[in-house]
Amino acid sequence: MVDTAPRADERVLKQASPARASSKPAVNAAAGPKLDVDLVAKMLLGSFPEVRLEAREIAKDPQFHRVEGLSLDEQRERTLEQMKLQAERGFQLRAFPKRLGGFEDAGGNLAGFQELVTADPSLQIKGGVQWGLFAAAILHLGTAEHHDRFLPGAISLEVPGAFAMTETGHGSDVAAIGTTATYDPATEEFVVNTPFRAAWKDYLGNAAKHATAATVFAQLITDGVNHGVHCFYVPIRDAATGEFLPGIGGEDDGHKGGLNGVDNGRLHFDQVRIPRTNLLNRYGDVAADGTYTSSIDSPGRRFFTMLGTLVQGRVSLDGSTTIASALGLFIALTYASQRRQFASATPGVEHVLLDYQRHQRRLLPRLAQTYAQYFSHDVLLRAFDDVFSGRADTDENRQNLETLAAALKPLSTWHALDTLQEAREACGGSGFLAENRLTGLRADLDIYVTFEGDNNVLLQLVGKRLLTDFASQFKGATKSDLAKFAAGQVAGKAYNEGGIRRVGQNLSDLAGVGHSIEALKDRDTQRALLQDRVDTMVAAIGSELNKVRTASPAEQAAAFNAHQDELIEAARAWGELQQWQAFTDALEKVEDAGTRKVLGWLHSLFTFTLFERHLAWYLIHGRISARRGQAVTSYIHRLLERLRPHTLDLIGAFGFAPEQVRAPIASGAEGLRQDEAMAYYANLRESGLAPVDEKAAKKKPH
Amino acid sequence: MVDTAPRADERVLKQASPARASSKPAVNAAAGPKLDVDLVAKMLLGSFPEVRLEAREIAKDPQFHRVEGLSLDEQRERTLEQMKLQAERGFQLRAFPKRLGGFEDAGGNLAGFQELVTADPSLQIKGGVQWGLFAAAILHLGTAEHHDRFLPGAISLEVPGAFAMTETGHGSDVAAIGTTATYDPATEEFVVNTPFRAAWKDYLGNAAKHATAATVFAQLITDGVNHGVHCFYVPIRDAATGEFLPGIGGEDDGHKGGLNGVDNGRLHFDQVRIPRTNLLNRYGDVAADGTYTSSIDSPGRRFFTMLGTLVQGRVSLDGSTTIASALGLFIALTYASQRRQFASATPGVEHVLLDYQRHQRRLLPRLAQTYAQYFSHDVLLRAFDDVFSGRADTDENRQNLETLAAALKPLSTWHALDTLQEAREACGGSGFLAENRLTGLRADLDIYVTFEGDNNVLLQLVGKRLLTDFASQFKGATKSDLAKFAAGQVAGKAYNEGGIRRVGQNLSDLAGVGHSIEALKDRDTQRALLQDRVDTMVAAIGSELNKVRTASPAEQAAAFNAHQDELIEAARAWGELQQWQAFTDALEKVEDAGTRKVLGWLHSLFTFTLFERHLAWYLIHGRISARRGQAVTSYIHRLLERLRPHTLDLIGAFGFAPEQVRAPIASGAEGLRQDEAMAYYANLRESGLAPVDEKAAKKKPH
């Protein structure tokens, strides 16, 4: 509230045309360090900059934009038409084999796909179903013969497809699906069947209307043995008439909370016969005589290997939702830098929203988190590309990739919903208008937190991996060793590495926020604190579970359940550590001093927001003293003040073009309105015709 | 995960018809204490039970239900038709004067209005605009002559009206709106004018299409003096043609994130002349010669008195969103008690979602919060009725009412969004289907957090009131007295009343959760902890602000801004205390032992969730020891286990009829599907035709 005169950066925005204003905000005129916007924009573009820039051209094209007010049918048809346009441009080819016209560029493909979120999430997801699930299942689970037979139609969209894995009764627990594919050696066919209502395939994109084929997951049964879930290529509709083929039925899922350009629906199969060779047989095959063979001996590992090929969905969502969060913040922070409310100490001038501490508090920590995600996503995307390009396709790399994706996807998808909602509220009533896009984006992204792996289930997977790693570290350890771990005395290497003990001490000889916070600003200490929290939490749970390792399955399950919530929190902590590490690594590469300074503040804001969120834990476990704990929040407030003049630079580095933003409130229009109002009152005062306030009038002698 | 056999209560649900199942779930068969569902249902009905039961009949009538998939125009017309049906039934009469056919039942009116949220929030809000804002402004700001002239048309809906307060450039800061109404003594008219774009009225319900008149807020200027914001009755459209009257223009706000049955729009006025007597003159009048008079001398107090009549909107939203939260939880918890996922230790039986600790953790604390809100809302509604019935209409009561409404409305509206979202995620993909209502309710209620007073602005108002009360307590106190407060040494009476000091001690001689949590279970201690937190926070801020009380306005403003976030948190803490107190008072009146026990656990869950949320504060300020702090979460987990068997009883007490619920996943259909699937596998096993698992097959000698 101190500086109420419009800042130079806001003036520029106000005087700019809408198109100009919603592009990169101009350089910041504040004194002190300055962010190099172009440099940071380049950092945020990540490892596949050309692909992203190319994809943004599609995202900017009005043909691909979401239109409000269409009926359900119109939305679905428009989205299909948009996909055809994409296909004509060859946008979808990137991931596919060169011999089929593709580029074999797995990472680049996902980078481009993510950028579509600013055009229309429905387009992104319907395309994702077609090329990232249906065609990708053929690519990854099928073999060369399947590629030749099925991929061209899937790629060209001649054959719109559904990815029929989820059932009404089974989502996250894919291994337990009810659909069966029983081999009949007499005809050399599989018989695909839905045995009961809960085994109907459900929520499948493209299934309600457009799909003429589907990659169907079913229990493969041959010779009286169930070999577990495999994937089959099943034609489902007559392409000419759009009618279901014999034995196939379905239902429309109807309206959804968002993504209504995608026609989700249900499918069921009544003894539907398909050729034996429609089994996508990369990891398991059935010979003409019914003999089952697989290159992977363990049914469990085989199942997870097949499902592992689906990790790209999670990787994509991590990147897409990060871009959507950035867009929401771009809109809300641009508006906050122009919108005025409540009189300031300067007569005739009202405060800009962004000068309110609360407003900063609501938006800037979310900006810091979004930055962290840009960097951690790039780490994830590179890990994905390493494996899927074949350059570093080892079991260990695959497992690490899956764990990282399972940790980051929940954090970034939840962050998007939270951020878009806060952005909407920060824009008040105008945030609720569809034209300003925040509500629509949020509605469309809502499902991202439960599809491609429910967030809680994914975090539990990460937690289990952490427990496994923990256990393998201590094979042969005594119970007493483990108990010590649980007590947090020797919890992790980090705690003993010197940094944290110091921070935990209540240094009563130090006065003021500045001193007491100093130790927490050291990046090695930060890393140690974050790492130690993960280690200690996992050790505590591991030790508890260890107590029942010889108990009955039911007792073991009960013990696990009694720590489920903590385990998921531990997994979240691990994910936060990955984000922190990626942000730190990116920051440490920056050479420009001003950029290093400003990004350093943003990094601190991210880190201290984590400390504040988990402060009770750090206090209880003696890792941060009460005195330092109190200083955490004060320091966050100081960082908000420091970052406030750099806000427009920070959102400018996202590199959004006006055609990607498209929200009238982020166009500069609000600034023009505020200028007009201030000019009106200034003129009125000068004219001498302004009415006197009653209060002032009463003071005058009558 | 221990008990995996279906519970008796679930069996009943499964065997019930959808209609039966989505009504009150049957009594709980668990051993131990039992909730008296009918007794609790009566408690939750609150102070106006007959009105609520009557309103639920309207809410159950399909004519009033939201229909998916209508176009914008169709939704708007349908909602208008629904209002006409309501008016025919006389539903809207309750609040109005007896001489105009009403009942003068202010509290009952709001109770009935709230129940409409289960039918369609658009209907609720469009009706709220017509009768709770437009007609209520005539009632509360006008005098008998206005009531005679304008109320009959407003009540009957012959004159659909808009409530034109908010402007594009001014929402929460109503005092600064730009629209003027300048008195012209020559013609004895007011000239209503919009001086610039930011002063357009905006986001007004009914304004885009249906309103033929509006209550317009404008700066009243007469004889060269601005007497501040007053309200004027202004005809805006020709009822026959639907065209704007001369001098009036507007725009459609178009699609919104929700509530699309309400036609929000913009209005502007170009020197529009209205008779002098269209000033709603209860609190300020202009004589024919232009002389201004008012019964309230201070312009500030007059302004707040006029705005104070609008408190009923906030009261309504507190109740409505509490019902919506309850409905969301009813749907998600019913589904969670039927839906199964992942194998249990019992072969052939999968876990019910509600048996997972994480699932309980996600939903049950929100159920506890919702219960607290039912009780605190009833306190608020009675306070409202006391004032607006005239029984206890004093300045102090009005102020207390406004403060309570300003504290509770933010908490309950945010809670609704949070709860509906968690409920949606807890139902996975089916939660995203529009037919299951969670996404639609959330979208419609989104705007509740920023309209009728932005939540952050309202909490700041509460915070200012707390600061004023704090300051008045210490008039004449020295700076050193205040500094002591800030240091938390003598922060509030509570801290010295014995209870808390004990809790803060690190009682290392006590082992186990049971002992260390005992002190926190005492209700006087609980109250003291919650109260002390408010007192200490307010004292700390007050003391800081006191340091600058002789500084310049700009410095004072800067100091205030530096504590804005803390002040809002203090206000939230005060609101939580009010909810806690209301829940406690309600609980202490219960005589039935089983109900007292179960509701007591729910009360504890609410309280410990508050302690956990603010645990860092309690630890930093030495109010809860580290040891007890750790036990807080463990105790929450224990409460979840205790409450789990009573979940269906607790949601049954909400008293929702199937016609209010209408979500297929809460109809019992999921239970039937699960039964069918289990029966299928059981039969298959018995038949001897079941395929063998590959793993088992491999063990057999070939």
PDB file of N, CA and C in Angstrom, chain A residues 650-688:
ATOM      1  N   LEU A 650       7.887 -11.971 -14.647  1.00  0.00           N
ATOM      2  CA  LEU A 650       7.832 -13.421 -14.398  1.00  0.00           C
ATOM      3  C   LEU A 650       6.739 -14.094 -15.211  1.00  0.00           C
ATOM      4  N   ILE A 651       5.587 -13.425 -15.348  1.00  0.00           N
ATOM      5  CA  ILE A 651       4.542 -14.049 -16.168  1.00  0.00           C
ATOM      6  C   ILE A 651       4.805 -13.813 -17.653  1.00  0.00           C
ATOM      7  N   GLY A 652       5.544 -12.752 -17.957  1.00  0.00           N
ATOM      8  CA  GLY A 652       5.908 -12.515 -19.361  1.00  0.00           C
ATOM      9  C   GLY A 652       6.767 -13.636 -19.908  1.00  0.00           C
ATOM     10  N   ALA A 653       7.600 -14.202 -19.028  1.00  0.00           N
ATOM     11  CA  ALA A 653       8.510 -15.265 -19.478  1.00  0.00           C
ATOM     12  C   ALA A 653       7.782 -16.541 -19.875  1.00  0.00           C
ATOM     13  N   PHE A 654       6.499 -16.661 -19.528  1.00  0.00           N
ATOM     14  CA  PHE A 654       5.746 -17.829 -19.996  1.00  0.00           C
ATOM     15  C   PHE A 654       5.595 -17.809 -21.524  1.00  0.00           C
ATOM     16  N   GLY A 655       5.715 -16.604 -22.086  1.00  0.00           N
ATOM     17  CA  GLY A 655       5.705 -16.508 -23.537  1.00  0.00           C
ATOM     18  C   GLY A 655       4.348 -16.688 -24.191  1.00  0.00           C
ATOM     19  N   PHE A 656       3.274 -16.410 -23.466  1.00  0.00           N
ATOM     20  CA  PHE A 656       1.942 -16.560 -24.066  1.00  0.00           C
ATOM     21  C   PHE A 656       1.676 -15.459 -25.091  1.00  0.00           C
ATOM     22  N   ALA A 657       1.210 -15.861 -26.238  1.00  0.00           N
ATOM     23  CA  ALA A 657       0.746 -14.900 -27.233  1.00  0.00           C
ATOM     24  C   ALA A 657      -0.690 -14.511 -26.884  1.00  0.00           C
ATOM     25  N   PRO A 658      -1.129 -13.325 -27.312  1.00  0.00           N
ATOM     26  CA  PRO A 658      -2.505 -12.912 -27.033  1.00  0.00           C
ATOM     27  C   PRO A 658      -3.524 -13.947 -27.496  1.00  0.00           C
ATOM     28  N   GLU A 659      -3.227 -14.617 -28.601  1.00  0.00           N
ATOM     29  CA  GLU A 659      -4.167 -15.614 -29.122  1.00  0.00           C
ATOM     30  C   GLU A 659      -4.228 -16.842 -28.236  1.00  0.00           C
ATOM     31  N   GLN A 660      -3.233 -17.012 -27.386  1.00  0.00           N
ATOM     32  CA  GLN A 660      -3.324 -18.109 -26.413  1.00  0.00           C
ATOM     33  C   GLN A 660      -4.072 -17.673 -25.159  1.00  0.00           C
ATOM     34  N   VAL A 661      -3.974 -16.396 -24.839  1.00  0.00           N
ATOM     35  CA  VAL A 661      -4.586 -15.895 -23.597  1.00  0.00           C
ATOM     36  C   VAL A 661      -6.085 -15.673 -23.783  1.00  0.00           C
ATOM     37  N   ARG A 662      -6.452 -14.791 -24.718  1.00  0.00           N
ATOM     38  CA  ARG A 662      -7.849 -14.596 -25.130  1.00  0.00           C
ATOM     39  C   ARG A 662      -8.821 -14.171 -24.025  1.00  0.00           C
ATOM     40  N   ALA A 663      -8.349 -13.819 -22.842  1.00  0.00           N
ATOM     41  CA  ALA A 663      -9.257 -13.386 -21.778  1.00  0.00           C
ATOM     42  C   ALA A 663      -9.350 -11.862 -21.811  1.00  0.00           C
ATOM     43  N   PRO A 664     -10.542 -11.318 -22.057  1.00  0.00           N
ATOM     44  CA  PRO A 664     -10.644  -9.852 -22.127  1.00  0.00           C
ATOM     45  C   PRO A 664     -10.058  -9.135 -20.910  1.00  0.00           C
ATOM     46  N   ILE A 665     -10.200  -9.713 -19.713  1.00  0.00           N
ATOM     47  CA  ILE A 665      -9.652  -8.998 -18.543  1.00  0.00           C
ATOM     48  C   ILE A 665      -8.134  -8.981 -18.514  1.00  0.00           C
ATOM     49  N   ALA A 666      -7.500  -9.797 -19.328  1.00  0.00           N
ATOM     50  CA  ALA A 666      -6.039  -9.765 -19.367  1.00  0.00           C
ATOM     51  C   ALA A 666      -5.551  -9.084 -20.640  1.00  0.00           C
ATOM     52  N   SER A 667      -6.443  -8.309 -21.248  1.00  0.00           N
ATOM     53  CA  SER A 667      -6.119  -7.708 -22.540  1.00  0.00           C
ATOM     54  C   SER A 667      -5.611  -6.282 -22.414  1.00  0.00           C
ATOM     55  N   GLY A 668      -5.662  -5.735 -21.216  1.00  0.00           N
ATOM     56  CA  GLY A 668      -5.336  -4.315 -21.060  1.00  0.00           C
ATOM     57  C   GLY A 668      -6.588  -3.465 -20.952  1.00  0.00           C
ATOM     58  N   ALA A 669      -7.767  -4.050 -21.231  1.00  0.00           N
ATOM     59  CA  ALA A 669      -9.024  -3.285 -21.205  1.00  0.00           C
ATOM     60  C   ALA A 669      -9.300  -2.715 -19.815  1.00  0.00           C
ATOM     61  N   GLU A 670      -8.966  -3.488 -18.788  1.00  0.00           N
ATOM     62  CA  GLU A 670      -9.223  -3.012 -17.433  1.00  0.00           C
ATOM     63  C   GLU A 670      -8.372  -1.775 -17.136  1.00  0.00           C
ATOM     64  N   GLY A 671      -7.137  -1.806 -17.564  1.00  0.00           N
ATOM     65  CA  GLY A 671      -6.273  -0.641 -17.356  1.00  0.00           C
ATOM     66  C   GLY A 671      -6.832   0.591 -18.026  1.00  0.00           C
ATOM     67  N   LEU A 672      -7.329   0.425 -19.246  1.00  0.00           N
ATOM     68  CA  LEU A 672      -7.912   1.560 -19.977  1.00  0.00           C
ATOM     69  C   LEU A 672      -9.132   2.098 -19.240  1.00  0.00           C
ATOM     70  N   ARG A 673      -9.968   1.193 -18.730  1.00  0.00           N
ATOM     71  CA  ARG A 673     -11.153   1.622 -17.980  1.00  0.00           C
ATOM     72  C   ARG A 673     -10.764   2.412 -16.734  1.00  0.00           C
ATOM     73  N   GLN A 674      -9.742   1.926 -16.041  1.00  0.00           N
ATOM     74  CA  GLN A 674      -9.323   2.604 -14.811  1.00  0.00           C
ATOM     75  C   GLN A 674      -8.746   3.982 -15.144  1.00  0.00           C
ATOM     76  N   ASP A 675      -7.997   4.058 -16.218  1.00  0.00           N
ATOM     77  CA  ASP A 675      -7.457   5.352 -16.642  1.00  0.00           C
ATOM     78  C   ASP A 675      -8.572   6.331 -16.948  1.00  0.00           C
ATOM     79  N   GLU A 676      -9.567   5.839 -17.689  1.00  0.00           N
ATOM     80  CA  GLU A 676     -10.680   6.695 -18.088  1.00  0.00           C
ATOM     81  C   GLU A 676     -11.390   7.246 -16.847  1.00  0.00           C
ATOM     82  N   ALA A 677     -11.597   6.357 -15.854  1.00  0.00           N
ATOM     83  CA  ALA A 677     -12.294   6.791 -14.638  1.00  0.00           C
ATOM     84  C   ALA A 677     -11.472   7.830 -13.886  1.00  0.00           C
ATOM     85  N   MET A 678     -10.177   7.582 -13.759  1.00  0.00           N
ATOM     86  CA  MET A 678      -9.334   8.549 -13.041  1.00  0.00           C
ATOM     87  C   MET A 678      -9.296   9.888 -13.769  1.00  0.00           C
ATOM     88  N   ALA A 679      -9.229   9.825 -15.102  1.00  0.00           N
ATOM     89  CA  ALA A 679      -9.194  11.063 -15.888  1.00  0.00           C
ATOM     90  C   ALA A 679     -10.513  11.830 -15.717  1.00  0.00           C
ATOM     91  N   TYR A 680     -11.622  11.095 -15.666  1.00  0.00           N
ATOM     92  CA  TYR A 680     -12.925  11.734 -15.491  1.00  0.00           C
ATOM     93  C   TYR A 680     -12.958  12.540 -14.195  1.00  0.00           C
ATOM     94  N   TYR A 681     -12.522  11.914 -13.118  1.00  0.00           N
ATOM     95  CA  TYR A 681     -12.566  12.610 -11.826  1.00  0.00           C
ATOM     96  C   TYR A 681     -11.570  13.765 -11.780  1.00  0.00           C
ATOM     97  N   ALA A 682     -10.412  13.564 -12.403  1.00  0.00           N
ATOM     98  CA  ALA A 682      -9.417  14.646 -12.425  1.00  0.00           C
ATOM     99  C   ALA A 682      -9.972  15.852 -13.172  1.00  0.00           C
ATOM    100  N   ASN A 683     -10.595  15.599 -14.316  1.00  0.00           N
ATOM    101  CA  ASN A 683     -11.196  16.701 -15.093  1.00  0.00           C
ATOM    102  C   ASN A 683     -12.301  17.389 -14.310  1.00  0.00           C
ATOM    103  N   LEU A 684     -13.107  16.567 -13.633  1.00  0.00           N
ATOM    104  CA  LEU A 684     -14.221  17.120 -12.873  1.00  0.00           C
ATOM    105  C   LEU A 684     -13.697  18.055 -11.780  1.00  0.00           C
ATOM    106  N   ARG A 685     -12.634  17.608 -11.104  1.00  0.00           N
ATOM    107  CA  ARG A 685     -12.059  18.458 -10.048  1.00  0.00           C
ATOM    108  C   ARG A 685     -11.546  19.762 -10.631  1.00  0.00           C
ATOM    109  N   GLU A 686     -10.861  19.658 -11.771  1.00  0.00           N
ATOM    110  CA  GLU A 686     -10.307  20.857 -12.402  1.00  0.00           C
ATOM    111  C   GLU A 686     -11.399  21.810 -12.868  1.00  0.00           C
ATOM    112  N   SER A 687     -12.513  21.247 -13.300  1.00  0.00           N
ATOM    113  CA  SER A 687     -13.599  22.078 -13.840  1.00  0.00           C
ATOM    114  C   SER A 687     -14.276  22.900 -12.757  1.00  0.00           C
ATOM    115  N   GLY A 688     -14.090  22.516 -11.504  1.00  0.00           N
ATOM    116  CA  GLY A 688     -14.765  23.220 -10.418  1.00  0.00           C
ATOM    117  C   GLY A 688     -16.224  22.829 -10.272  1.00  0.00           C
TER     118      GLY A 688
END
